[in-house]
Short mmCIF file of C-alpha atoms and ligand atoms in Angstrom, two decimals:
data_model
loop_
_atom_site.label_atom_id
_atom_site.label_comp_id
_atom_site.label_asym_id
_atom_site.label_seq_id
_atom_site.Cartn_x
_atom_site.Cartn_y
_atom_site.Cartn_z
CA MET A 1 22.93 -9.18 -16.48
CA PRO A 2 19.45 -8.19 -17.77
CA ARG A 3 18.18 -4.69 -17.02
CA LEU A 4 15.51 -4.36 -14.32
CA VAL A 5 12.40 -2.34 -15.17
CA VAL A 6 10.25 -1.55 -12.14
CA VAL A 7 6.73 -0.18 -12.58
CA SER A 8 4.69 1.23 -9.69
CA ASN A 9 1.90 3.75 -9.31
CA ARG A 10 4.22 6.36 -7.76
CA VAL A 11 7.94 6.68 -8.38
CA ALA A 12 10.27 7.77 -5.59
CA VAL A 13 12.97 9.88 -7.24
CA PRO A 14 15.86 10.34 -4.77
CA ASP A 15 16.27 13.89 -3.46
CA VAL A 16 19.53 15.83 -3.44
CA THR A 17 20.86 13.75 -0.56
CA GLY A 18 20.30 10.68 -2.77
CA LYS A 19 18.05 9.14 -0.12
CA GLY A 20 14.62 9.52 -1.73
CA THR A 21 11.36 9.32 0.15
CA ALA A 22 11.14 7.40 3.39
CA GLY A 23 8.26 5.01 2.59
CA GLY A 24 8.58 1.25 2.75
CA LEU A 25 8.26 0.68 -1.00
CA ALA A 26 10.94 3.26 -1.86
CA VAL A 27 13.41 1.54 0.45
CA ALA A 28 12.44 -1.91 -0.78
CA LEU A 29 12.84 -1.02 -4.43
CA ARG A 30 16.11 0.78 -3.89
CA GLU A 31 17.29 -2.57 -2.60
CA ALA A 32 15.89 -4.37 -5.66
CA PHE A 33 18.01 -2.22 -7.98
CA GLN A 34 21.26 -3.27 -6.27
CA GLY A 35 23.37 -4.93 -8.92
CA TYR A 36 21.10 -4.00 -11.84
CA GLN A 37 21.03 -1.28 -14.43
CA GLY A 38 17.52 -0.10 -13.81
CA LEU A 39 14.55 1.86 -14.98
CA TRP A 40 11.68 2.88 -12.67
CA PHE A 41 8.48 3.86 -14.42
CA GLY A 42 5.25 5.33 -13.03
CA TRP A 43 3.12 8.34 -12.16
CA SER A 44 4.99 11.52 -11.25
CA GLY A 45 2.28 12.43 -8.70
CA ARG A 46 1.49 15.50 -10.81
CA VAL A 47 -1.76 16.28 -12.55
CA ALA A 48 -1.95 18.29 -15.78
CA ALA A 49 -4.92 19.20 -17.96
CA GLN A 50 -3.00 18.01 -21.04
CA PRO A 51 -0.09 15.84 -19.94
CA SER A 52 2.72 15.33 -22.41
CA PRO A 53 2.60 11.82 -23.91
CA LEU A 54 6.39 11.85 -23.53
CA PRO A 55 7.53 10.98 -20.02
CA ARG A 56 9.96 13.11 -18.01
CA ILE A 57 13.25 11.30 -17.49
CA VAL A 58 15.60 11.75 -14.53
CA ASP A 59 18.91 9.87 -14.42
CA LYS A 60 20.35 9.15 -10.96
CA GLU A 61 23.27 6.78 -10.59
CA ASP A 62 22.37 3.45 -12.19
CA VAL A 63 18.62 4.10 -12.30
CA GLN A 64 16.61 6.01 -14.87
CA TYR A 65 13.35 7.42 -13.43
CA VAL A 66 10.61 7.75 -16.04
CA LEU A 67 7.63 9.84 -14.95
CA LEU A 68 4.23 10.38 -16.52
CA ASP A 69 1.68 13.00 -15.43
CA LEU A 70 -2.03 12.14 -15.21
CA THR A 71 -5.10 14.18 -16.12
CA PRO A 72 -7.51 15.23 -13.32
CA LEU A 73 -9.96 12.65 -14.72
CA ASP A 74 -7.29 9.92 -14.58
CA ARG A 75 -6.57 10.72 -10.97
CA ARG A 76 -10.25 10.72 -10.11
CA GLU A 77 -11.19 7.50 -11.88
CA TYR A 78 -8.02 5.39 -11.75
CA TYR A 79 -6.38 6.41 -8.46
CA ASN A 80 -9.04 7.85 -6.14
CA GLY A 81 -11.77 5.85 -7.86
CA PHE A 82 -11.31 2.22 -8.82
CA ALA A 83 -7.94 1.60 -7.09
CA ASN A 84 -8.71 3.25 -3.75
CA ARG A 85 -12.52 3.17 -3.51
CA ALA A 86 -13.22 -0.26 -4.99
CA LEU A 87 -10.13 -2.49 -5.06
CA TRP A 88 -8.52 -1.36 -1.78
CA PRO A 89 -11.61 -1.89 0.42
CA THR A 90 -12.55 -5.18 -1.27
CA MET A 91 -9.06 -6.58 -0.92
CA HIS A 92 -9.12 -5.56 2.76
CA TYR A 93 -12.44 -7.41 3.25
CA ARG A 94 -14.41 -4.15 3.61
CA VAL A 95 -17.02 -5.01 1.01
CA GLY A 96 -19.47 -2.53 2.55
CA LEU A 97 -17.08 0.35 1.86
CA SER A 98 -16.36 -0.69 -1.72
CA ASP A 99 -17.90 1.72 -4.19
CA PHE A 100 -17.74 0.36 -7.71
CA SER A 101 -18.41 2.64 -10.65
CA ARG A 102 -18.12 1.54 -14.27
CA ALA A 103 -16.66 4.94 -15.21
CA ASP A 104 -13.89 4.54 -12.62
CA TYR A 105 -13.16 1.02 -13.82
CA THR A 106 -12.91 2.26 -17.41
CA GLY A 107 -10.53 4.98 -16.20
CA TYR A 108 -8.43 2.36 -14.39
CA LEU A 109 -8.08 0.32 -17.59
CA ARG A 110 -7.37 3.50 -19.60
CA VAL A 111 -4.47 4.56 -17.37
CA ASN A 112 -3.04 1.03 -17.44
CA ARG A 113 -3.18 1.19 -21.24
CA THR A 114 -1.53 4.64 -21.32
CA PHE A 115 1.24 3.32 -19.05
CA ALA A 116 1.67 0.24 -21.24
CA VAL A 117 1.95 2.25 -24.47
CA ALA A 118 4.58 4.59 -23.00
CA LEU A 119 6.47 1.76 -21.30
CA ALA A 120 6.51 -0.57 -24.32
CA LYS A 121 8.67 1.97 -26.17
CA LEU A 122 11.32 1.80 -23.45
CA VAL A 123 11.58 -1.92 -22.71
CA LEU A 124 14.40 -3.88 -24.35
CA PRO A 125 14.00 -7.59 -25.27
CA ASN A 126 16.03 -8.96 -22.33
CA ASP A 127 14.71 -6.65 -19.61
CA LEU A 128 13.08 -8.15 -16.53
CA VAL A 129 9.88 -6.25 -15.79
CA TRP A 130 8.62 -6.04 -12.19
CA VAL A 131 5.17 -4.47 -11.64
CA HIS A 132 3.98 -3.40 -8.17
CA ASP A 133 0.62 -3.38 -6.53
CA TYR A 134 -3.11 -3.23 -7.14
CA HIS A 135 -3.11 -0.07 -9.26
CA LEU A 136 -1.48 -2.00 -12.10
CA ILE A 137 -3.04 -5.48 -12.20
CA PRO A 138 -3.98 -5.20 -15.93
CA LEU A 139 -0.56 -3.90 -17.02
CA ALA A 140 0.90 -7.15 -18.40
CA ALA A 141 -2.36 -7.86 -20.26
CA GLU A 142 -1.97 -4.42 -21.89
CA LEU A 143 1.74 -4.94 -22.65
CA ARG A 144 1.47 -8.37 -24.31
CA PRO A 145 -0.62 -7.23 -27.33
CA LEU A 146 2.02 -4.52 -27.89
CA GLY A 147 4.53 -7.28 -28.58
CA LEU A 148 6.28 -7.60 -25.21
CA ALA A 149 7.44 -11.17 -24.69
CA ASN A 150 9.63 -10.30 -21.68
CA LEU A 151 9.44 -12.00 -18.31
CA ILE A 152 6.96 -9.85 -16.35
CA GLY A 153 6.41 -10.31 -12.62
CA TYR A 154 3.85 -8.74 -10.31
CA PHE A 155 4.03 -8.23 -6.55
CA HIS A 156 0.80 -7.63 -4.66
CA HIS A 157 1.54 -5.67 -1.47
CA ILE A 158 -1.94 -5.84 0.06
CA PRO A 159 -4.02 -8.90 1.04
CA TRP A 160 -5.42 -11.16 -1.66
CA PRO A 161 -8.87 -11.91 -0.24
CA ALA A 162 -10.83 -15.15 -0.31
CA PRO A 163 -12.50 -15.80 -3.72
CA GLU A 164 -15.98 -15.23 -2.23
CA VAL A 165 -14.92 -11.71 -1.20
CA LEU A 166 -13.11 -10.74 -4.41
CA GLY A 167 -16.03 -12.14 -6.39
CA THR A 168 -18.30 -9.39 -5.03
CA LEU A 169 -16.38 -6.78 -7.04
CA PRO A 170 -17.61 -6.26 -10.61
CA GLY A 171 -14.70 -6.71 -13.01
CA SER A 172 -12.86 -9.10 -10.71
CA THR A 173 -12.98 -12.01 -13.19
CA ASP A 174 -11.35 -9.76 -15.81
CA LEU A 175 -8.65 -8.94 -13.28
CA LEU A 176 -8.03 -12.65 -12.72
CA ARG A 177 -7.74 -13.15 -16.48
CA ALA A 178 -5.25 -10.26 -16.61
CA ILE A 179 -3.21 -11.86 -13.82
CA MET A 180 -2.47 -14.80 -16.14
CA ASP A 181 -0.35 -12.51 -18.35
CA PHE A 182 2.28 -12.23 -15.61
CA ASN A 183 4.88 -14.98 -15.53
CA ILE A 184 4.92 -14.82 -11.75
CA VAL A 185 2.67 -13.30 -9.12
CA GLY A 186 4.15 -12.69 -5.68
CA VAL A 187 1.99 -12.17 -2.59
CA GLN A 188 2.88 -11.60 1.05
CA THR A 189 1.73 -14.82 2.73
CA GLU A 190 0.74 -18.40 2.02
CA ARG A 191 -2.84 -17.44 2.91
CA ASP A 192 -2.86 -14.84 0.09
CA ALA A 193 -1.30 -17.32 -2.35
CA ASP A 194 -3.93 -19.91 -1.48
CA ASN A 195 -6.76 -17.37 -1.96
CA LEU A 196 -5.45 -16.34 -5.38
CA ARG A 197 -4.89 -19.92 -6.54
CA ARG A 198 -8.42 -20.87 -5.47
CA ALA A 199 -9.87 -17.87 -7.34
CA LEU A 200 -8.01 -18.83 -10.53
CA ILE A 201 -9.25 -22.41 -10.24
CA GLN A 202 -12.86 -21.42 -9.46
CA GLU A 203 -13.29 -18.50 -11.87
CA LEU A 204 -11.03 -19.44 -14.80
CA SER A 205 -11.02 -23.25 -14.40
CA ALA A 206 -7.24 -23.00 -14.08
CA ALA A 207 -5.40 -26.31 -13.70
CA SER A 208 -2.28 -27.04 -11.72
CA GLN A 209 0.71 -27.64 -14.05
CA LYS A 210 3.54 -28.00 -11.54
CA LEU A 211 4.28 -26.78 -8.03
CA ASN A 212 2.75 -23.27 -7.64
CA VAL A 213 2.10 -22.98 -11.40
CA LEU A 214 -1.45 -22.76 -12.77
CA GLY A 215 -2.53 -22.80 -16.38
CA ALA A 216 -5.65 -21.34 -17.99
CA HIS A 217 -6.64 -20.10 -21.46
CA GLY A 218 -3.28 -21.21 -22.90
CA LYS A 219 -1.28 -19.16 -20.38
CA SER A 220 0.48 -20.13 -17.20
CA THR A 221 1.54 -18.23 -14.12
CA CYS A 222 3.40 -19.06 -10.92
CA VAL A 223 1.75 -17.88 -7.67
CA LYS A 224 4.07 -17.77 -4.68
CA SER A 225 4.50 -15.97 -1.37
CA PHE A 226 7.49 -13.66 -0.74
CA PRO A 227 6.98 -11.91 2.61
CA ILE A 228 8.46 -8.42 2.27
CA GLY A 229 11.17 -7.51 4.79
CA ILE A 230 12.90 -4.36 5.99
CA ASP A 231 16.48 -3.15 6.13
CA VAL A 232 17.05 -4.59 9.62
CA SER A 233 20.64 -3.42 10.15
CA ASP A 234 19.78 0.11 9.03
CA PHE A 235 16.93 0.34 11.57
CA GLN A 236 19.09 -1.16 14.31
CA GLU A 237 21.87 1.32 13.62
CA VAL A 238 19.66 4.39 13.32
CA ALA A 239 17.69 3.50 16.47
CA ALA A 240 20.83 2.88 18.52
CA ARG A 241 22.56 6.10 17.41
CA ALA A 242 21.63 8.51 20.19
CA ARG A 243 21.49 11.67 18.07
CA PRO A 244 20.30 14.76 19.94
CA ASN A 245 16.87 15.55 18.58
CA ARG A 246 14.38 18.10 19.93
CA ILE A 247 11.32 15.88 19.57
CA VAL A 248 12.98 12.83 21.14
CA SER A 249 14.34 14.90 24.09
CA GLN A 250 10.93 16.53 24.52
CA THR A 251 9.25 13.10 24.51
CA ILE A 252 11.70 11.75 27.10
CA VAL A 253 11.14 14.75 29.39
CA GLY A 254 7.35 14.64 28.83
CA LEU A 255 7.21 10.94 29.67
CA GLY A 256 9.10 11.17 32.94
CA SER A 257 8.55 7.75 34.52
CA ARG A 258 5.54 6.94 32.32
CA LYS A 259 5.69 4.06 29.89
CA LEU A 260 5.23 4.81 26.20
CA ILE A 261 2.91 2.86 23.91
CA ILE A 262 3.36 3.68 20.22
CA GLY A 263 1.28 3.29 17.07
CA VAL A 264 2.48 4.38 13.59
CA ASP A 265 0.10 4.02 10.67
CA ARG A 266 -1.07 5.90 7.60
CA LEU A 267 -4.51 7.22 8.49
CA ASP A 268 -6.44 4.37 6.88
CA TYR A 269 -9.48 2.38 8.01
CA SER A 270 -7.61 -0.89 7.39
CA LYS A 271 -5.20 0.01 10.20
CA GLY A 272 -7.82 -0.13 12.98
CA ILE A 273 -6.75 3.13 14.65
CA ARG A 274 -10.15 3.98 16.11
CA GLU A 275 -10.75 0.43 17.33
CA ARG A 276 -7.27 0.51 18.92
CA MET A 277 -8.04 3.77 20.75
CA GLU A 278 -11.19 2.17 22.10
CA ALA A 279 -9.24 -0.88 23.29
CA TYR A 280 -6.80 1.42 25.08
CA GLU A 281 -9.77 3.22 26.64
CA ARG A 282 -11.06 -0.16 27.84
CA PHE A 283 -7.61 -0.87 29.32
CA LEU A 284 -7.62 2.44 31.23
CA VAL A 285 -11.17 1.88 32.49
CA SER A 286 -10.37 -1.66 33.72
CA ASN A 287 -6.99 -0.68 35.16
CA PRO A 288 -7.51 2.67 36.90
CA ASP A 289 -4.17 2.31 38.71
CA GLU A 290 -2.44 2.64 35.31
CA ARG A 291 -3.93 6.08 34.63
CA GLY A 292 -1.21 8.70 34.59
CA HIS A 293 1.48 6.01 34.30
CA VAL A 294 1.27 5.38 30.59
CA THR A 295 1.06 7.48 27.41
CA TYR A 296 -0.11 6.26 24.03
CA LEU A 297 1.44 8.15 21.10
CA GLN A 298 -0.31 7.62 17.78
CA ILE A 299 1.50 8.91 14.67
CA ALA A 300 -0.98 8.82 11.78
CA PRO A 301 0.13 10.70 8.65
CA THR A 302 -2.90 11.74 6.61
CA SER A 303 -3.38 9.78 3.38
CA ARG A 304 -5.81 9.74 0.42
CA SER A 305 -7.63 12.77 1.79
CA GLU A 306 -9.52 13.19 -1.51
CA VAL A 307 -11.33 9.88 -0.94
CA PRO A 308 -14.54 10.50 1.06
CA GLU A 309 -14.16 7.40 3.29
CA TYR A 310 -10.82 8.78 4.56
CA GLU A 311 -12.38 12.09 5.52
CA THR A 312 -15.09 10.21 7.42
CA LEU A 313 -12.43 8.15 9.16
CA SER A 314 -10.44 11.24 10.13
CA ARG A 315 -13.54 12.76 11.75
CA ALA A 316 -14.35 9.51 13.58
CA VAL A 317 -10.79 9.17 14.91
CA ASN A 318 -10.78 12.80 16.10
CA GLU A 319 -14.09 12.29 17.83
CA THR A 320 -12.94 9.10 19.60
CA LEU A 321 -9.67 10.76 20.59
CA GLY A 322 -11.44 13.81 21.99
CA ARG A 323 -13.89 11.69 23.93
CA ILE A 324 -11.18 9.51 25.51
CA ASN A 325 -8.84 12.37 26.35
CA GLY A 326 -11.74 14.43 27.67
CA SER A 327 -13.25 11.73 29.84
CA LEU A 328 -10.13 9.98 31.14
CA GLY A 329 -7.43 12.69 31.01
CA GLU A 330 -6.35 14.70 34.01
CA PRO A 331 -4.58 18.04 34.38
CA GLY A 332 -0.96 17.16 33.57
CA TRP A 333 -1.78 13.89 31.75
CA VAL A 334 -3.20 13.31 28.28
CA PRO A 335 -3.95 9.60 27.71
CA ILE A 336 -3.48 9.71 23.91
CA GLN A 337 -1.11 11.98 22.00
CA TYR A 338 -2.13 12.10 18.36
CA VAL A 339 -0.15 13.63 15.49
CA THR A 340 -0.85 13.52 11.75
CA SER A 341 2.48 14.81 10.42
CA THR A 342 5.13 12.66 8.74
CA TYR A 343 8.39 12.38 10.65
CA PRO A 344 11.90 11.44 9.50
CA ARG A 345 12.76 7.78 9.60
CA SER A 346 15.51 8.36 12.17
CA LEU A 347 13.01 9.96 14.54
CA LEU A 348 10.58 7.07 14.09
CA ALA A 349 13.35 4.61 14.91
CA ALA A 350 14.26 6.54 18.10
CA LEU A 351 10.59 6.64 19.18
CA TYR A 352 10.17 2.91 18.48
CA ARG A 353 13.12 2.25 20.76
CA LEU A 354 11.72 4.46 23.51
CA ALA A 355 8.37 2.69 23.45
CA ARG A 356 7.79 -0.17 25.87
CA VAL A 357 4.86 -1.40 23.75
CA ALA A 358 3.92 -1.12 20.06
CA LEU A 359 0.27 -1.46 19.11
CA VAL A 360 0.01 -2.79 15.56
CA THR A 361 -3.60 -3.85 15.24
CA PRO A 362 -4.80 -3.61 11.62
CA MET A 363 -8.22 -5.06 10.80
CA ARG A 364 -6.59 -6.65 7.73
CA GLU A 365 -3.17 -6.01 6.22
CA GLY A 366 -0.82 -7.42 3.56
CA MET A 367 2.29 -7.40 5.73
CA ASN A 368 2.85 -4.33 7.98
CA LEU A 369 6.36 -2.97 8.00
CA VAL A 370 5.88 -0.94 11.18
CA ALA A 371 5.74 -4.18 13.23
CA LYS A 372 9.07 -5.25 11.74
CA GLU A 373 10.64 -1.81 12.18
CA TYR A 374 9.60 -1.76 15.84
CA VAL A 375 11.26 -5.14 16.50
CA ALA A 376 14.44 -4.13 14.66
CA SER A 377 14.71 -0.85 16.61
CA GLN A 378 14.67 -2.42 20.10
CA ASP A 379 17.56 -2.44 22.52
CA PRO A 380 18.54 -6.16 22.57
CA LEU A 381 19.22 -5.90 26.31
CA ASP A 382 15.89 -4.29 27.16
CA PRO A 383 13.41 -4.80 24.33
CA GLY A 384 9.78 -3.71 24.28
CA VAL A 385 6.72 -5.82 23.50
CA LEU A 386 4.90 -5.99 20.18
CA ILE A 387 1.10 -6.40 20.19
CA LEU A 388 0.15 -7.59 16.73
CA SER A 389 -3.12 -8.29 14.94
CA LYS A 390 -3.64 -11.84 13.74
CA PHE A 391 -4.87 -10.29 10.47
CA ALA A 392 -1.52 -8.67 9.56
CA GLY A 393 0.66 -10.73 7.21
CA ALA A 394 3.52 -10.04 9.66
CA ALA A 395 1.79 -12.23 12.27
CA GLN A 396 2.80 -15.31 10.24
CA GLN A 397 6.46 -14.50 10.96
CA LEU A 398 6.51 -12.49 14.22
CA THR A 399 5.25 -15.23 16.47
CA GLY A 400 7.00 -13.77 19.54
CA ALA A 401 4.46 -10.92 19.53
CA LEU A 402 1.29 -10.92 21.63
CA ILE A 403 -1.11 -11.89 18.85
CA VAL A 404 -4.61 -10.40 19.15
CA ASN A 405 -7.94 -10.15 17.37
CA PRO A 406 -8.33 -6.38 16.74
CA ASN A 407 -12.13 -6.74 16.77
CA ASP A 408 -12.02 -7.72 20.44
CA LYS A 409 -11.40 -4.63 22.58
CA PHE A 410 -11.24 -6.72 25.75
CA GLU A 411 -8.57 -9.00 24.31
CA VAL A 412 -6.47 -6.04 23.10
CA ALA A 413 -6.91 -4.29 26.47
CA GLU A 414 -5.73 -7.44 28.24
CA ALA A 415 -2.70 -7.67 25.91
CA ILE A 416 -1.79 -4.04 26.76
CA ARG A 417 -1.89 -4.91 30.44
CA GLU A 418 0.18 -8.05 29.89
CA ALA A 419 2.73 -6.19 27.75
CA LEU A 420 3.20 -3.41 30.31
CA ARG A 421 3.72 -5.94 33.10
CA MET A 422 5.87 -8.40 31.18
CA GLY A 423 9.13 -9.26 32.93
CA HIS A 424 12.57 -8.62 31.45
CA GLU A 425 13.33 -12.30 30.79
CA GLU A 426 10.18 -12.91 28.78
CA ARG A 427 10.60 -9.69 26.79
CA VAL A 428 14.12 -10.71 25.78
CA ALA A 429 13.07 -14.28 24.97
CA ARG A 430 10.18 -13.14 22.78
CA TRP A 431 12.29 -10.54 20.98
CA ARG A 432 15.02 -13.10 20.24
CA THR A 433 12.56 -15.39 18.49
CA MET A 434 11.68 -12.52 16.14
CA ILE A 435 14.95 -10.77 15.31
CA GLY A 436 16.66 -13.83 13.77
CA PRO A 437 13.95 -14.55 11.16
CA LEU A 438 13.71 -10.79 10.47
CA ARG A 439 17.42 -10.68 9.66
CA ASP A 440 17.25 -13.85 7.54
CA ARG A 441 14.34 -12.52 5.51
CA ASP A 442 15.18 -8.87 5.20
CA VAL A 443 14.41 -6.62 2.26
CA SER A 444 17.45 -7.75 0.23
CA TRP A 445 16.30 -11.37 0.62
CA TRP A 446 12.81 -10.39 -0.55
CA ALA A 447 13.96 -8.59 -3.71
CA ALA A 448 16.56 -11.21 -4.59
CA ALA A 449 14.15 -14.13 -4.01
CA PHE A 450 11.45 -12.59 -6.23
CA LEU A 451 13.85 -11.64 -9.03
CA LYS A 452 15.55 -15.04 -8.98
CA GLU A 453 12.18 -16.75 -9.36
CA LEU A 454 11.15 -14.35 -12.14
CA ALA A 455 14.39 -14.86 -14.04
CA THR A 456 13.99 -18.65 -13.98
CA GLN A 457 10.38 -18.81 -15.26
C1 GDG B 501 1.56 -1.38 1.99
C2 GDG B 501 0.69 -2.49 2.61
C3 GDG B 501 2.80 -3.70 3.27
C4 GDG B 501 4.72 5.74 8.36
N1 GDG B 501 4.65 6.96 8.95
C5 GDG B 501 5.81 7.55 8.71
C6 GDG B 501 6.60 6.68 7.94
N2 GDG B 501 5.91 5.59 7.75
C7 GDG B 501 6.45 4.41 7.05
C8 GDG B 501 6.61 3.26 8.00
C9 GDG B 501 6.61 2.08 7.04
C10 GDG B 501 5.71 2.57 5.91
O1 GDG B 501 5.59 3.98 6.04
C11 GDG B 501 4.31 1.99 6.05
O2 GDG B 501 4.36 0.64 5.67
P1 GDG B 501 3.25 -0.38 6.16
O3 GDG B 501 3.70 -1.73 5.75
O4 GDG B 501 3.08 -0.26 7.63
O5 GDG B 501 1.88 0.03 5.47
P2 GDG B 501 1.36 0.60 4.00
O6 GDG B 501 1.83 1.97 3.76
O7 GDG B 501 -0.13 0.44 4.02
O8 GDG B 501 2.02 -0.38 2.93
C12 GDG B 501 1.43 -3.16 3.76
C13 GDG B 501 3.55 -2.61 2.54
O9 GDG B 501 2.77 -2.03 1.49
C14 GDG B 501 4.85 -3.17 1.92
O10 GDG B 501 4.60 -4.26 1.10
O11 GDG B 501 3.54 -4.09 4.41
O12 GDG B 501 0.67 -4.22 4.30
O13 GDG B 501 -0.57 -1.97 3.07
O14 GDG B 501 7.89 1.86 6.50
O15 GDG B 501 7.81 3.43 8.72
N3 GDG B 501 7.84 6.96 7.54
C15 GDG B 501 8.35 8.16 7.91
N4 GDG B 501 7.62 9.06 8.63
C16 GDG B 501 6.36 8.79 9.06
O16 GDG B 501 5.73 9.61 9.74
N5 GDG B 501 9.57 8.47 7.54
#
């Protein structure tokens, strides 16, 4: 069995309970390590004026966690700069928000090189190397000149945009060249795979060699979709376990006979939180009889607060929230409850199960795990309704959801009304069409499918 080396921007070292952080990637990668001796390499999350060139190593069970610190300049240019202010918006089709700076791009390449130099010393000839996400697109291109001939795969968690959109970003042709140094590139959906293949053909004159494999400049890479899944049975179990919890009990009492609508998203402009609040406002204005009979809870943990666009977003969301609650609320009823803390996974699962409707309406999104977690957490005998943006990768699989265009407030408002009024039989029928495929393509399937394909390149 070869060793598995995972590389990602941040590394989730398990805490004393052995569980690690709660995020989707941490869970997914824990699954990937099943059955492998592993090494997980990346940024520690710490910043130091003069970081040690030698990584910090933590051994936990079969996985060795290898952590590098960054300098304040690295964090500014590589992480907050090129990755999150240029690549992230462009890949989410927000070209107007993309702020390219040559200094940031140079910093992005520099950190990828620093990672490659430290990693190359640790990789053994038969190791499988699996790189994650847009922070590390040039990593294989930096590793190859250091002599690494290993199989190296890349999984892109966010959308791969149409070539015309990616082409607006300076440096994007270099990124496409760098992509060719991976043996396999995994994306979330067929649409992403098609966009990437077209970009390689248009920009690098790549030619098709065999199914899904393109060749250019003497290199070849396989581009394929692997929709990421969740740990379905874990969510089902946790959601069904009626553990006494203060917040859940408080929510149940607070709701009384009201129906709960839930949204859970990192505070990010790609998630469409403000647009969603406005659609809910439209729903309340058009359906005055529903006022006081429904509560919308939005959980939106703050993220990337050092990036100016996120601060602007936070202000805009607060303003919209205040306006809606002020104009439509009544003594004893707040239309939108909004919290920016992070809650334990078990609490999220319980809240998903309590909610009659989930609003998952990103403007553009690679997959969206929240949509899948909501479906998995439902009571099979009395499931809720998922309202899902057509621009989330998850919409390709969760066809039993009410699929909406998040740019159309009237359409989303109408879907809210339909979801709240949907009869028991239709709710069960829709849920059943979704839970089977979710189970078949869970997170273990995702990791195993990618690694199998990588190992056979
Ligand atoms: C990227 C892509 C793709 C959220 N709040 C809390 C909490 N969460 C968890 C959710 C979910 C995860 O974080 C978020 O995953 P998403 O998929 O919804 O979105 P991104 O973070 O943007 O992830 C995305 C994903 O990568 C995987 O490939 O699906 O498209 O953008 O698991 O439950 N978890 C806890 N408390 C919270 O308050 N414990």
